[in-house]
PDB file of C-alpha atoms in Angstrom:
ATOM      1  CA  MET A  29     -59.576 -28.506   8.413  1.00 41.00           C
ATOM      2  CA  LYS A  30     -57.768 -30.264   5.564  1.00 39.00           C
ATOM      3  CA  PHE A  31     -57.958 -26.865   3.360  1.00 34.00           C
ATOM      4  CA  ARG A  32     -56.503 -24.900   6.345  1.00 36.00           C
ATOM      5  CA  LEU A  33     -53.624 -27.281   6.667  1.00 39.00           C
ATOM      6  CA  MET A  34     -52.755 -27.257   3.041  1.00 39.00           C
ATOM      7  CA  HIS A  35     -53.183 -23.483   3.085  1.00 37.00           C
ATOM      8  CA  LEU A  36     -50.707 -23.393   6.126  1.00 37.00           C
ATOM      9  CA  LEU A  37     -48.328 -25.821   4.314  1.00 40.00           C
ATOM     10  CA  LYS A  38     -48.236 -23.553   1.112  1.00 37.00           C
ATOM     11  CA  TRP A  39     -47.648 -20.467   3.091  1.00 40.00           C
ATOM     12  CA  CYS A  40     -44.624 -22.423   5.100  1.00 42.00           C
ATOM     13  CA  VAL A  41     -43.181 -23.155   1.510  1.00 38.00           C
ATOM     14  CA  LEU A  42     -43.569 -19.914   0.337  1.00 38.00           C
ATOM     15  CA  ALA A  43     -42.022 -18.107   3.300  1.00 39.00           C
ATOM     16  CA  THR A  44     -38.910 -20.808   3.237  1.00 39.00           C
ATOM     17  CA  LEU A  45     -38.542 -20.116  -0.431  1.00 35.00           C
ATOM     18  CA  ALA A  46     -38.568 -16.193   0.136  1.00 36.00           C
ATOM     19  CA  PHE A  47     -36.029 -16.435   2.961  1.00 36.00           C
ATOM     20  CA  SER A  48     -33.869 -18.687   0.964  1.00 36.00           C
ATOM     21  CA  THR A  49     -34.034 -16.117  -2.256  1.00 34.00           C
ATOM     22  CA  SER A  50     -33.201 -13.357   0.043  1.00 38.00           C
ATOM     23  CA  THR A  51     -30.466 -14.967   1.949  1.00 42.00           C
ATOM     24  CA  SER A  52     -28.907 -15.918  -1.671  1.00 48.00           C
ATOM     25  CA  ALA A  53     -29.313 -12.488  -3.059  1.00 64.00           C
ATOM     26  CA  LYS A  54     -27.115 -11.109  -0.438  1.00 93.00           C
ATOM     27  CA  LEU A  55     -23.721 -10.088  -2.068  1.00 98.00           C
ATOM     28  CA  SER A  56     -20.264 -10.025  -0.892  1.00 98.00           C
ATOM     29  CA  PHE A  57     -17.414  -7.656  -1.796  1.00 98.00           C
ATOM     30  CA  ALA A  58     -13.829  -8.372  -0.866  1.00 98.00           C
ATOM     31  CA  LEU A  59     -11.806  -5.050  -0.127  1.00 98.00           C
ATOM     32  CA  ILE A  60      -8.144  -5.918  -0.217  1.00 98.00           C
ATOM     33  CA  GLY A  61      -5.160  -3.704   0.287  1.00 98.00           C
ATOM     34  CA  LYS A  62      -1.595  -3.852  -0.057  1.00 97.00           C
ATOM     35  CA  THR A  63      -1.262  -4.668   3.594  1.00 96.00           C
ATOM     36  CA  LYS A  64      -4.032  -5.379   6.254  1.00 96.00           C
ATOM     37  CA  ASN A  65      -2.448  -3.867   9.323  1.00 93.00           C
ATOM     38  CA  ASP A  66      -2.897  -0.404   7.867  1.00 94.00           C
ATOM     39  CA  SER A  67      -5.117   2.081   9.203  1.00 97.00           C
ATOM     40  CA  PHE A  68      -5.313   3.750   5.330  1.00 98.00           C
ATOM     41  CA  TYR A  69      -6.826   0.563   4.061  1.00 98.00           C
ATOM     42  CA  GLU A  70      -9.069   0.214   7.472  1.00 98.00           C
ATOM     43  CA  GLN A  71     -10.406   3.595   6.514  1.00 98.00           C
ATOM     44  CA  SER A  72     -11.295   2.248   2.932  1.00 98.00           C
ATOM     45  CA  PHE A  73     -13.022  -0.575   4.495  1.00 98.00           C
ATOM     46  CA  LYS A  74     -15.033   1.467   6.511  1.00 98.00           C
ATOM     47  CA  GLY A  75     -16.158   3.418   3.572  1.00 98.00           C
ATOM     48  CA  CYS A  76     -17.405   0.258   2.063  1.00 98.00           C
ATOM     49  CA  GLN A  77     -19.106  -0.570   5.132  1.00 98.00           C
ATOM     50  CA  ALA A  78     -20.800   2.956   5.082  1.00 98.00           C
ATOM     51  CA  PHE A  79     -22.222   2.188   1.742  1.00 98.00           C
ATOM     52  CA  SER A  80     -23.493  -1.150   2.722  1.00 98.00           C
ATOM     53  CA  ARG A  81     -25.366   0.381   5.612  1.00 98.00           C
ATOM     54  CA  THR A  82     -27.550   2.383   2.951  1.00 98.00           C
ATOM     55  CA  ILE A  83     -28.607  -0.926   1.332  1.00 97.00           C
ATOM     56  CA  SER A  84     -29.717  -4.341   2.634  1.00 96.00           C
ATOM     57  CA  ASP A  85     -28.067  -6.833   0.528  1.00 97.00           C
ATOM     58  CA  LEU A  86     -24.377  -6.271   0.910  1.00 98.00           C
ATOM     59  CA  THR A  87     -21.452  -7.368   3.057  1.00 98.00           C
ATOM     60  CA  CYS A  88     -17.948  -6.117   2.793  1.00 98.00           C
ATOM     61  CA  ILE A  89     -14.898  -8.240   3.809  1.00 98.00           C
ATOM     62  CA  TYR A  90     -11.607  -6.907   4.435  1.00 98.00           C
ATOM     63  CA  ASP A  91      -8.096  -8.426   3.697  1.00 98.00           C
ATOM     64  CA  GLY A  92      -4.739  -8.149   2.559  1.00 97.00           C
ATOM     65  CA  ALA A  93      -1.284  -9.331   3.273  1.00 96.00           C
ATOM     66  CA  ASP A  94      -0.410  -9.262   6.952  1.00 93.00           C
ATOM     67  CA  ASP A  95       2.469  -7.210   7.430  1.00 86.00           C
ATOM     68  CA  TYR A  96       4.159  -5.619   4.511  1.00 91.00           C
ATOM     69  CA  GLN A  97       3.632  -5.211   0.463  1.00 95.00           C
ATOM     70  CA  ASP A  98       3.772  -8.902  -0.374  1.00 95.00           C
ATOM     71  CA  VAL A  99       2.863  -9.518  -4.073  1.00 96.00           C
ATOM     72  CA  ARG A 100       2.552 -13.140  -3.954  1.00 97.00           C
ATOM     73  CA  THR A 101       0.233 -12.937  -0.803  1.00 97.00           C
ATOM     74  CA  GLN A 102      -1.853 -10.508  -1.907  1.00 98.00           C
ATOM     75  CA  VAL A 103      -2.444 -12.763  -5.252  1.00 98.00           C
ATOM     76  CA  LEU A 104      -3.218 -15.704  -3.166  1.00 98.00           C
ATOM     77  CA  ILE A 105      -5.781 -13.837  -1.135  1.00 98.00           C
ATOM     78  CA  VAL A 106      -7.397 -12.406  -4.258  1.00 98.00           C
ATOM     79  CA  LYS A 107      -7.583 -15.887  -5.991  1.00 98.00           C
ATOM     80  CA  GLU A 108      -8.876 -17.535  -2.697  1.00 98.00           C
ATOM     81  CA  TYR A 109     -11.901 -15.053  -2.852  1.00 98.00           C
ATOM     82  CA  ILE A 110     -12.252 -15.743  -6.512  1.00 98.00           C
ATOM     83  CA  ASN A 111     -12.653 -19.462  -5.972  1.00 97.00           C
ATOM     84  CA  LYS A 112     -15.039 -19.037  -3.092  1.00 97.00           C
ATOM     85  CA  GLY A 113     -17.381 -17.172  -5.590  1.00 97.00           C
ATOM     86  CA  ILE A 114     -17.113 -13.632  -4.242  1.00 98.00           C
ATOM     87  CA  ASP A 115     -19.295 -11.363  -6.120  1.00 98.00           C
ATOM     88  CA  GLY A 116     -16.920  -8.366  -6.429  1.00 98.00           C
ATOM     89  CA  LEU A 117     -13.411  -7.329  -5.594  1.00 98.00           C
ATOM     90  CA  LEU A 118     -12.045  -3.855  -4.456  1.00 99.00           C
ATOM     91  CA  ILE A 119      -8.248  -3.986  -4.842  1.00 98.00           C
ATOM     92  CA  SER A 120      -5.205  -1.532  -4.550  1.00 98.00           C
ATOM     93  CA  THR A 121      -2.703  -2.981  -6.553  1.00 98.00           C
ATOM     94  CA  THR A 122       0.805  -3.919  -5.528  1.00 97.00           C
ATOM     95  CA  ASP A 123       2.234  -5.549  -8.618  1.00 98.00           C
ATOM     96  CA  SER A 124       0.049  -5.125 -11.819  1.00 98.00           C
ATOM     97  CA  ARG A 125       1.609  -7.850 -14.126  1.00 98.00           C
ATOM     98  CA  PHE A 126       1.541 -10.357 -11.128  1.00 98.00           C
ATOM     99  CA  LEU A 127      -1.836  -9.397  -9.924  1.00 98.00           C
ATOM    100  CA  VAL A 128      -3.387  -9.957 -13.649  1.00 98.00           C
ATOM    101  CA  SER A 129      -1.575 -13.264 -14.344  1.00 98.00           C
ATOM    102  CA  GLY A 130      -2.119 -14.680 -10.916  1.00 98.00           C
ATOM    103  CA  ALA A 131      -5.666 -13.644 -10.127  1.00 98.00           C
ATOM    104  CA  LEU A 132      -7.648 -11.279 -12.395  1.00 98.00           C
ATOM    105  CA  GLN A 133      -7.520 -13.377 -15.492  1.00 98.00           C
ATOM    106  CA  LEU A 134      -9.051 -16.032 -13.365  1.00 98.00           C
ATOM    107  CA  ALA A 135     -11.762 -13.109 -12.073  1.00 98.00           C
ATOM    108  CA  LYS A 136     -12.625 -12.475 -15.569  1.00 98.00           C
ATOM    109  CA  GLU A 137     -13.078 -16.000 -16.739  1.00 98.00           C
ATOM    110  CA  LYS A 138     -15.437 -16.488 -13.889  1.00 98.00           C
ATOM    111  CA  GLY A 139     -17.096 -13.076 -14.355  1.00 98.00           C
ATOM    112  CA  ILE A 140     -16.280 -11.428 -11.041  1.00 98.00           C
ATOM    113  CA  PRO A 141     -15.949  -7.635 -11.814  1.00 98.00           C
ATOM    114  CA  VAL A 142     -12.965  -5.542 -10.114  1.00 98.00           C
ATOM    115  CA  ILE A 143     -12.737  -2.151  -9.341  1.00 98.00           C
ATOM    116  CA  THR A 144      -8.954  -0.645  -8.303  1.00 98.00           C
ATOM    117  CA  PHE A 145      -8.889   1.804  -5.533  1.00 98.00           C
ATOM    118  CA  ASP A 146      -5.683   3.691  -4.347  1.00 98.00           C
ATOM    119  CA  SER A 147      -3.612   1.832  -6.961  1.00 98.00           C
ATOM    120  CA  ASP A 148      -4.543   1.092 -10.254  1.00 98.00           C
ATOM    121  CA  LEU A 149      -3.539  -1.462 -12.645  1.00 98.00           C
ATOM    122  CA  LEU A 150      -0.802  -0.324 -15.480  1.00 98.00           C
ATOM    123  CA  GLU A 151      -2.279   1.075 -18.581  1.00 98.00           C
ATOM    124  CA  GLN A 152      -2.002  -2.415 -20.414  1.00 98.00           C
ATOM    125  CA  HIS A 153      -3.832  -4.275 -18.012  1.00 98.00           C
ATOM    126  CA  LYS A 154      -6.891  -1.836 -17.439  1.00 98.00           C
ATOM    127  CA  THR A 155      -9.246  -4.196 -19.248  1.00 98.00           C
ATOM    128  CA  TYR A 156      -9.087  -6.359 -16.025  1.00 98.00           C
ATOM    129  CA  ARG A 157     -11.008  -3.799 -13.854  1.00 98.00           C
ATOM    130  CA  LEU A 158     -14.256  -1.674 -14.552  1.00 98.00           C
ATOM    131  CA  THR A 159     -12.576   1.582 -13.098  1.00 98.00           C
ATOM    132  CA  TYR A 160     -10.175   3.039 -10.689  1.00 98.00           C
ATOM    133  CA  VAL A 161     -11.236   5.255  -7.669  1.00 98.00           C
ATOM    134  CA  GLY A 162      -8.531   7.116  -5.667  1.00 98.00           C
ATOM    135  CA  THR A 163      -5.907   9.982  -5.937  1.00 98.00           C
ATOM    136  CA  ASN A 164      -4.459  11.105  -9.368  1.00 98.00           C
ATOM    137  CA  ASN A 165      -1.139   9.594  -8.162  1.00 98.00           C
ATOM    138  CA  PHE A 166       1.093  11.565 -10.391  1.00 98.00           C
ATOM    139  CA  ASP A 167      -0.400  14.935  -9.221  1.00 98.00           C
ATOM    140  CA  PHE A 168      -0.081  13.767  -5.716  1.00 98.00           C
ATOM    141  CA  GLY A 169       3.664  13.449  -6.204  1.00 98.00           C
ATOM    142  CA  ASN A 170       3.887  16.600  -8.113  1.00 98.00           C
ATOM    143  CA  ALA A 171       2.403  18.185  -4.732  1.00 98.00           C
ATOM    144  CA  LEU A 172       4.741  16.577  -2.735  1.00 98.00           C
ATOM    145  CA  GLY A 173       7.427  17.884  -4.904  1.00 98.00           C
ATOM    146  CA  GLN A 174       5.987  21.404  -4.917  1.00 98.00           C
ATOM    147  CA  ALA A 175       6.076  21.278  -0.916  1.00 98.00           C
ATOM    148  CA  ALA A 176       9.664  20.442  -0.780  1.00 98.00           C
ATOM    149  CA  LYS A 177      10.391  24.008  -2.665  1.00 98.00           C
ATOM    150  CA  LYS A 178       9.496  25.769   0.570  1.00 96.00           C
ATOM    151  CA  TYR A 179      12.525  24.105   2.280  1.00 97.00           C
ATOM    152  CA  LYS A 180      15.124  24.669  -0.371  1.00 97.00           C
ATOM    153  CA  LYS A 181      18.749  25.954   1.016  1.00 96.00           C
ATOM    154  CA  LEU A 182      21.232  24.697  -1.167  1.00 97.00           C
ATOM    155  CA  ASP A 183      21.962  24.392  -5.095  1.00 97.00           C
ATOM    156  CA  PRO A 184      21.554  21.821  -5.911  1.00 97.00           C
ATOM    157  CA  GLN A 185      19.367  20.764  -3.168  1.00 98.00           C
ATOM    158  CA  PRO A 186      19.764  17.096  -2.122  1.00 98.00           C
ATOM    159  CA  ILE A 187      16.443  15.010  -1.588  1.00 98.00           C
ATOM    160  CA  CYS A 188      15.939  11.428  -0.733  1.00 98.00           C
ATOM    161  CA  ILE A 189      12.457   9.701  -1.926  1.00 98.00           C
ATOM    162  CA  GLN A 190      11.306   6.833   0.021  1.00 98.00           C
ATOM    163  CA  SER A 191       8.814   4.361  -1.579  1.00 98.00           C
ATOM    164  CA  GLY A 192       7.426   1.189  -0.782  1.00 97.00           C
ATOM    165  CA  HIS A 193       7.541  -1.676  -3.292  1.00 96.00           C
ATOM    166  CA  GLN A 194       9.440  -1.273  -6.677  1.00 96.00           C
ATOM    167  CA  THR A 195       6.752  -2.351  -8.913  1.00 97.00           C
ATOM    168  CA  THR A 196       3.957  -0.544  -7.110  1.00 97.00           C
ATOM    169  CA  PRO A 197       2.104   1.679  -9.882  1.00 98.00           C
ATOM    170  CA  ASN A 198       0.829   4.463  -7.593  1.00 98.00           C
ATOM    171  CA  LEU A 199       4.204   4.896  -5.887  1.00 98.00           C
ATOM    172  CA  ASN A 200       5.945   4.920  -8.853  1.00 98.00           C
ATOM    173  CA  LYS A 201       3.499   7.517 -10.507  1.00 98.00           C
ATOM    174  CA  ARG A 202       4.092   9.525  -7.317  1.00 98.00           C
ATOM    175  CA  ILE A 203       7.862   9.291  -7.554  1.00 98.00           C
ATOM    176  CA  GLU A 204       7.496  10.456 -11.176  1.00 98.00           C
ATOM    177  CA  GLY A 205       5.431  13.463 -10.027  1.00 98.00           C
ATOM    178  CA  VAL A 206       7.936  14.581  -7.370  1.00 98.00           C
ATOM    179  CA  ARG A 207      10.665  14.383 -10.066  1.00 98.00           C
ATOM    180  CA  HIS A 208       8.280  16.613 -12.414  1.00 98.00           C
ATOM    181  CA  ALA A 209       7.899  19.272  -9.996  1.00 98.00           C
ATOM    182  CA  LEU A 210      11.545  19.662  -9.075  1.00 98.00           C
ATOM    183  CA  SER A 211      12.915  19.676 -12.627  1.00 96.00           C
ATOM    184  CA  ASP A 212      12.129  21.010 -16.037  1.00 84.00           C
ATOM    185  CA  GLY A 213       9.339  18.530 -16.455  1.00 93.00           C
ATOM    186  CA  SER A 214      11.411  15.219 -16.758  1.00 94.00           C
ATOM    187  CA  VAL A 215      10.527  12.096 -14.546  1.00 96.00           C
ATOM    188  CA  THR A 216      13.931  10.706 -14.771  1.00 95.00           C
ATOM    189  CA  LYS A 217      16.171  10.731 -11.534  1.00 97.00           C
ATOM    190  CA  LEU A 218      17.140  14.297 -10.548  1.00 98.00           C
ATOM    191  CA  ASN A 219      20.976  14.874 -11.255  1.00 96.00           C
ATOM    192  CA  GLY A 220      21.417  18.658 -10.228  1.00 97.00           C
ATOM    193  CA  SER A 221      21.050  20.313 -13.598  1.00 96.00           C
ATOM    194  CA  THR A 222      17.929  21.859 -12.289  1.00 96.00           C
ATOM    195  CA  GLY A 223      18.663  22.730  -8.721  1.00 97.00           C
ATOM    196  CA  TRP A 224      17.650  19.559  -7.240  1.00 98.00           C
ATOM    197  CA  ILE A 225      19.626  16.225  -6.935  1.00 98.00           C
ATOM    198  CA  GLU A 226      18.886  12.764  -5.383  1.00 98.00           C
ATOM    199  CA  TYR A 227      21.138  10.713  -3.183  1.00 94.00           C
ATOM    200  CA  ASP A 228      22.656   7.973  -5.129  1.00 90.00           C
ATOM    201  CA  ARG A 229      21.291   5.209  -2.861  1.00 92.00           C
ATOM    202  CA  CYS A 230      17.557   7.009  -3.201  1.00 97.00           C
ATOM    203  CA  PRO A 231      14.804   6.030  -3.815  1.00 98.00           C
ATOM    204  CA  LEU A 232      14.534   3.993  -0.838  1.00 98.00           C
ATOM    205  CA  TYR A 233      12.468   0.990  -1.017  1.00 98.00           C
ATOM    206  CA  THR A 234      10.909  -0.370   2.044  1.00 97.00           C
ATOM    207  CA  MET A 235       8.208  -3.064   1.165  1.00 96.00           C
ATOM    208  CA  GLY A 236       5.967  -1.423   3.354  1.00 95.00           C
ATOM    209  CA  ARG A 237       8.015  -2.839   6.265  1.00 96.00           C
ATOM    210  CA  ARG A 238       7.725  -0.235   9.325  1.00 96.00           C
ATOM    211  CA  ASP A 239      10.905  -1.223  10.752  1.00 97.00           C
ATOM    212  CA  ASP A 240      12.979  -1.132   7.814  1.00 98.00           C
ATOM    213  CA  SER A 241      11.172   2.376   6.771  1.00 98.00           C
ATOM    214  CA  LEU A 242      11.956   4.055   9.994  1.00 98.00           C
ATOM    215  CA  ASN A 243      15.416   2.847   9.996  1.00 98.00           C
ATOM    216  CA  GLN A 244      16.060   4.157   6.693  1.00 98.00           C
ATOM    217  CA  LEU A 245      14.681   7.516   7.798  1.00 98.00           C
ATOM    218  CA  LEU A 246      17.076   7.659  10.994  1.00 98.00           C
ATOM    219  CA  THR A 247      20.044   6.679   8.863  1.00 97.00           C
ATOM    220  CA  ILE A 248      19.331   9.738   6.496  1.00 97.00           C
ATOM    221  CA  LEU A 249      18.823  11.943   9.564  1.00 97.00           C
ATOM    222  CA  ASP A 250      22.049  11.259  11.147  1.00 96.00           C
ATOM    223  CA  TYR A 251      23.930  12.459   8.041  1.00 94.00           C
ATOM    224  CA  LYS A 252      25.861  15.741   8.651  1.00 91.00           C
ATOM    225  CA  HIS A 253      23.951  17.610   5.967  1.00 93.00           C
ATOM    226  CA  PRO A 254      20.363  15.260   5.676  1.00 97.00           C
ATOM    227  CA  PRO A 255      18.649  15.504   2.222  1.00 98.00           C
ATOM    228  CA  ILE A 256      15.059  16.830   2.243  1.00 98.00           C
ATOM    229  CA  PHE A 257      13.324  13.448   2.978  1.00 98.00           C
ATOM    230  CA  ILE A 258      10.173  12.766   0.805  1.00 98.00           C
ATOM    231  CA  ALA A 259       8.040   9.756   1.836  1.00 98.00           C
ATOM    232  CA  VAL A 260       5.606   9.022  -1.026  1.00 98.00           C
ATOM    233  CA  ALA A 261       3.365   7.154   1.639  1.00 98.00           C
ATOM    234  CA  GLY A 262       3.262   6.895   5.435  1.00 97.00           C
ATOM    235  CA  PHE A 263       5.815   4.152   5.785  1.00 97.00           C
ATOM    236  CA  ALA A 264       7.974   5.421   8.611  1.00 98.00           C
ATOM    237  CA  GLN A 265       5.175   7.351  10.248  1.00 98.00           C
ATOM    238  CA  PHE A 266       2.962   4.206  10.392  1.00 97.00           C
ATOM    239  CA  ASN A 267       5.656   2.693  12.947  1.00 97.00           C
ATOM    240  CA  PRO A 268       4.322   3.079  16.528  1.00 97.00           C
ATOM    241  CA  ASP A 269       7.981   4.093  17.553  1.00 98.00           C
ATOM    242  CA  TYR A 270       8.199   6.975  15.202  1.00 98.00           C
ATOM    243  CA  THR A 271       7.467   9.720  17.978  1.00 98.00           C
ATOM    244  CA  SER A 272       9.981   8.604  20.487  1.00 98.00           C
ATOM    245  CA  LYS A 273      12.634   7.751  17.939  1.00 98.00           C
ATOM    246  CA  LEU A 274      12.328  11.133  16.430  1.00 98.00           C
ATOM    247  CA  LEU A 275      12.120  13.163  19.527  1.00 98.00           C
ATOM    248  CA  SER A 276      15.713  14.075  19.457  1.00 97.00           C
ATOM    249  CA  TYR A 277      15.519  15.306  16.084  1.00 98.00           C
ATOM    250  CA  LYS A 278      12.846  17.988  17.052  1.00 98.00           C
ATOM    251  CA  LYS A 279      14.874  20.886  17.537  1.00 97.00           C
ATOM    252  CA  ARG A 280      16.527  20.408  14.042  1.00 97.00           C
ATOM    253  CA  ILE A 281      12.990  19.964  12.382  1.00 97.00           C
ATOM    254  CA  GLN A 282      11.728  23.299  14.201  1.00 96.00           C
ATOM    255  CA  GLU A 283      14.853  25.057  12.883  1.00 95.00           C
ATOM    256  CA  GLY A 284      14.595  23.929   9.436  1.00 94.00           C
ATOM    257  CA  ASP A 285      17.825  21.551   9.435  1.00 96.00           C
ATOM    258  CA  ILE A 286      15.932  18.605   8.756  1.00 98.00           C
ATOM    259  CA  THR A 287      12.907  18.544   6.815  1.00 98.00           C
ATOM    260  CA  ILE A 288      10.261  15.326   6.479  1.00 98.00           C
ATOM    261  CA  ILE A 289       7.746  15.634   3.847  1.00 98.00           C
ATOM    262  CA  SER A 290       5.199  12.694   4.021  1.00 98.00           C
ATOM    263  CA  ALA A 291       2.199  11.273   2.309  1.00 98.00           C
ATOM    264  CA  ASP A 292      -1.047  10.573   3.884  1.00 98.00           C
ATOM    265  CA  THR A 293      -2.611  12.039   7.087  1.00 98.00           C
ATOM    266  CA  GLU A 294      -3.675   9.024   9.292  1.00 98.00           C
ATOM    267  CA  GLN A 295      -4.042   9.827  13.068  1.00 98.00           C
ATOM    268  CA  ILE A 296      -0.912   8.368  13.924  1.00 98.00           C
ATOM    269  CA  GLN A 297       0.969  10.797  11.511  1.00 98.00           C
ATOM    270  CA  LEU A 298      -1.298  13.838  12.770  1.00 98.00           C
ATOM    271  CA  LYS A 299      -0.101  13.116  16.336  1.00 98.00           C
ATOM    272  CA  ALA A 300       3.516  13.520  15.162  1.00 98.00           C
ATOM    273  CA  LEU A 301       2.808  16.430  13.015  1.00 98.00           C
ATOM    274  CA  SER A 302       1.292  18.162  16.043  1.00 98.00           C
ATOM    275  CA  ASN A 303       4.187  17.269  18.105  1.00 98.00           C
ATOM    276  CA  GLY A 304       6.638  18.855  15.483  1.00 98.00           C
ATOM    277  CA  LEU A 305       7.996  15.620  14.281  1.00 98.00           C
ATOM    278  CA  SER A 306       7.154  16.335  10.522  1.00 98.00           C
ATOM    279  CA  SER A 307       7.330  19.336   8.344  1.00 98.00           C
ATOM    280  CA  ILE A 308       4.197  18.639   6.156  1.00 98.00           C
ATOM    281  CA  ASN A 309       1.849  15.819   5.435  1.00 98.00           C
ATOM    282  CA  ILE A 310      -0.245  15.654   2.380  1.00 98.00           C
ATOM    283  CA  GLY A 311      -3.303  13.294   2.767  1.00 98.00           C
ATOM    284  CA  GLN A 312      -6.007  11.370   0.848  1.00 98.00           C
ATOM    285  CA  ASN A 313      -9.575  10.340   1.019  1.00 98.00           C
ATOM    286  CA  PRO A 314      -9.334   6.496   1.806  1.00 98.00           C
ATOM    287  CA  HIS A 315     -12.706   6.249   3.211  1.00 98.00           C
ATOM    288  CA  GLU A 316     -14.373   7.936   0.254  1.00 98.00           C
ATOM    289  CA  MET A 317     -12.223   5.450  -2.091  1.00 98.00           C
ATOM    290  CA  GLY A 318     -13.829   2.516  -0.330  1.00 98.00           C
ATOM    291  CA  ARG A 319     -17.301   4.024  -0.431  1.00 98.00           C
ATOM    292  CA  LEU A 320     -17.598   4.940  -3.934  1.00 98.00           C
ATOM    293  CA  SER A 321     -15.782   1.917  -5.011  1.00 98.00           C
ATOM    294  CA  ALA A 322     -18.245  -0.172  -3.258  1.00 98.00           C
ATOM    295  CA  GLU A 323     -21.260   1.873  -4.520  1.00 98.00           C
ATOM    296  CA  LEU A 324     -20.151   1.645  -8.477  1.00 98.00           C
ATOM    297  CA  LEU A 325     -19.393  -1.924  -7.925  1.00 98.00           C
ATOM    298  CA  TYR A 326     -22.791  -2.761  -6.559  1.00 98.00           C
ATOM    299  CA  ARG A 327     -24.545  -0.629  -9.385  1.00 98.00           C
ATOM    300  CA  TYR A 328     -22.845  -2.794 -11.771  1.00 98.00           C
ATOM    301  CA  VAL A 329     -23.440  -6.269 -10.037  1.00 98.00           C
ATOM    302  CA  LYS A 330     -27.141  -5.448  -9.280  1.00 97.00           C
ATOM    303  CA  SER A 331     -28.096  -3.807 -12.663  1.00 97.00           C
ATOM    304  CA  GLY A 332     -25.445  -3.980 -15.078  1.00 98.00           C
ATOM    305  CA  GLU A 333     -24.645  -0.121 -14.660  1.00 98.00           C
ATOM    306  CA  LYS A 334     -21.112   0.372 -15.902  1.00 98.00           C
ATOM    307  CA  PRO A 335     -19.066   3.252 -14.138  1.00 98.00           C
ATOM    308  CA  GLN A 336     -19.472   6.305 -16.537  1.00 98.00           C
ATOM    309  CA  LYS A 337     -15.809   7.166 -16.055  1.00 98.00           C
ATOM    310  CA  ASN A 338     -12.548   5.124 -16.673  1.00 98.00           C
ATOM    311  CA  THR A 339     -11.039   7.100 -13.545  1.00 98.00           C
ATOM    312  CA  TYR A 340     -12.641   8.699 -10.335  1.00 98.00           C
ATOM    313  CA  TYR A 341     -10.166  10.992  -9.127  1.00 98.00           C
ATOM    314  CA  LEU A 342     -10.460  12.287  -5.415  1.00 98.00           C
ATOM    315  CA  ASP A 343      -9.008  15.518  -3.809  1.00 97.00           C
ATOM    316  CA  PHE A 344      -6.212  15.521  -1.275  1.00 98.00           C
ATOM    317  CA  HIS A 345      -5.454  18.033   1.345  1.00 98.00           C
ATOM    318  CA  TYR A 346      -2.510  19.582   3.000  1.00 98.00           C
ATOM    319  CA  CYS A 347      -1.823  19.360   7.011  1.00 98.00           C
ATOM    320  CA  ASN A 348       0.633  21.388   8.871  1.00 97.00           C
ATOM    321  CA  GLN A 349       1.531  22.342  12.567  1.00 94.00           C
ATOM    322  CA  ASP A 350      -0.985  25.279  12.141  1.00 96.00           C
ATOM    323  CA  ASN A 351      -4.042  23.330  10.926  1.00 98.00           C
ATOM    324  CA  VAL A 352      -3.287  19.899  12.122  1.00 98.00           C
ATOM    325  CA  ALA A 353      -6.632  19.824  14.230  1.00 96.00           C
ATOM    326  CA  THR A 354      -8.832  20.667  11.341  1.00 98.00           C
ATOM    327  CA  CYS A 355      -7.219  19.892   7.839  1.00 98.00           C
ATOM    328  CA  THR A 356      -8.933  16.183   7.838  1.00 98.00           C
ATOM    329  CA  VAL A 357     -11.360  13.745   9.261  1.00 97.00           C
ATOM    330  CA  ASN A 358     -10.221  10.142  10.099  1.00 97.00           C
ATOM    331  CA  TYR A 359     -12.914   7.601  10.642  1.00 96.00           C
TER     332      TYR A 359
END
């Protein structure tokens, strides 16, 4: 009887230890976008979750600045997870310098690995991340610029570029790409010498604020001869009022008097495109950004396997009114 009791107690202790070990082995990765209320980053989070379902010991956490691209809030959020002892970070960079000095130096000191997605760190800061997963943003901007050539009517043809935060690495690369496509290979502001010219007040910077983004667009569209409008991210089209506000411009868009070229192909944008309220949208793969980033980070944390490449570039796709139902999948 005594032997059985000791044997039972032994197995209870072992079971408790096993449960404790299993619990402590659960990993947590925080995926932090530039903004939290953004379906693009929500898709990336779903990609992280999709990978976590293929294994048994990973939890994905989603966070970011609530309403707009606030560099200080992003740093505070990242630092909070570092101090909580997160196992890994997946980050879309808003301000590279501020993020590194405010949080990623601390992450490196604590041995917490980082992978950037969507928006990479600047070249001089890349030692603070393992790799980057996302679009080649210069090429993406070049694609936006190439798309504008179809709609050229004047010489020089005015354009207006809309961006987010002035320091955001991926958006600045896209602006360079647009200019490169519409010039002799230069990335400086278009001055008309190559047949394209930027409005003096452009690029417009929105900070990712949806109301500001839409108001900027509406102001441009009310000009007597509006420039070709090129948004290097979704911005105005993420505003739930975009469709209702643009309806009065639909005929002019159809007739080619107004051209709206926008990055991203989120569901709200595809609805606007199908209603004839956008000229063309060029989209990315946010779900795969999150999935592949999580997989690469998991391999590193679990076995020390470093990503084989410094950058993992993903494809982008083109959506117009003819293929809007089949050009992409949103999760």
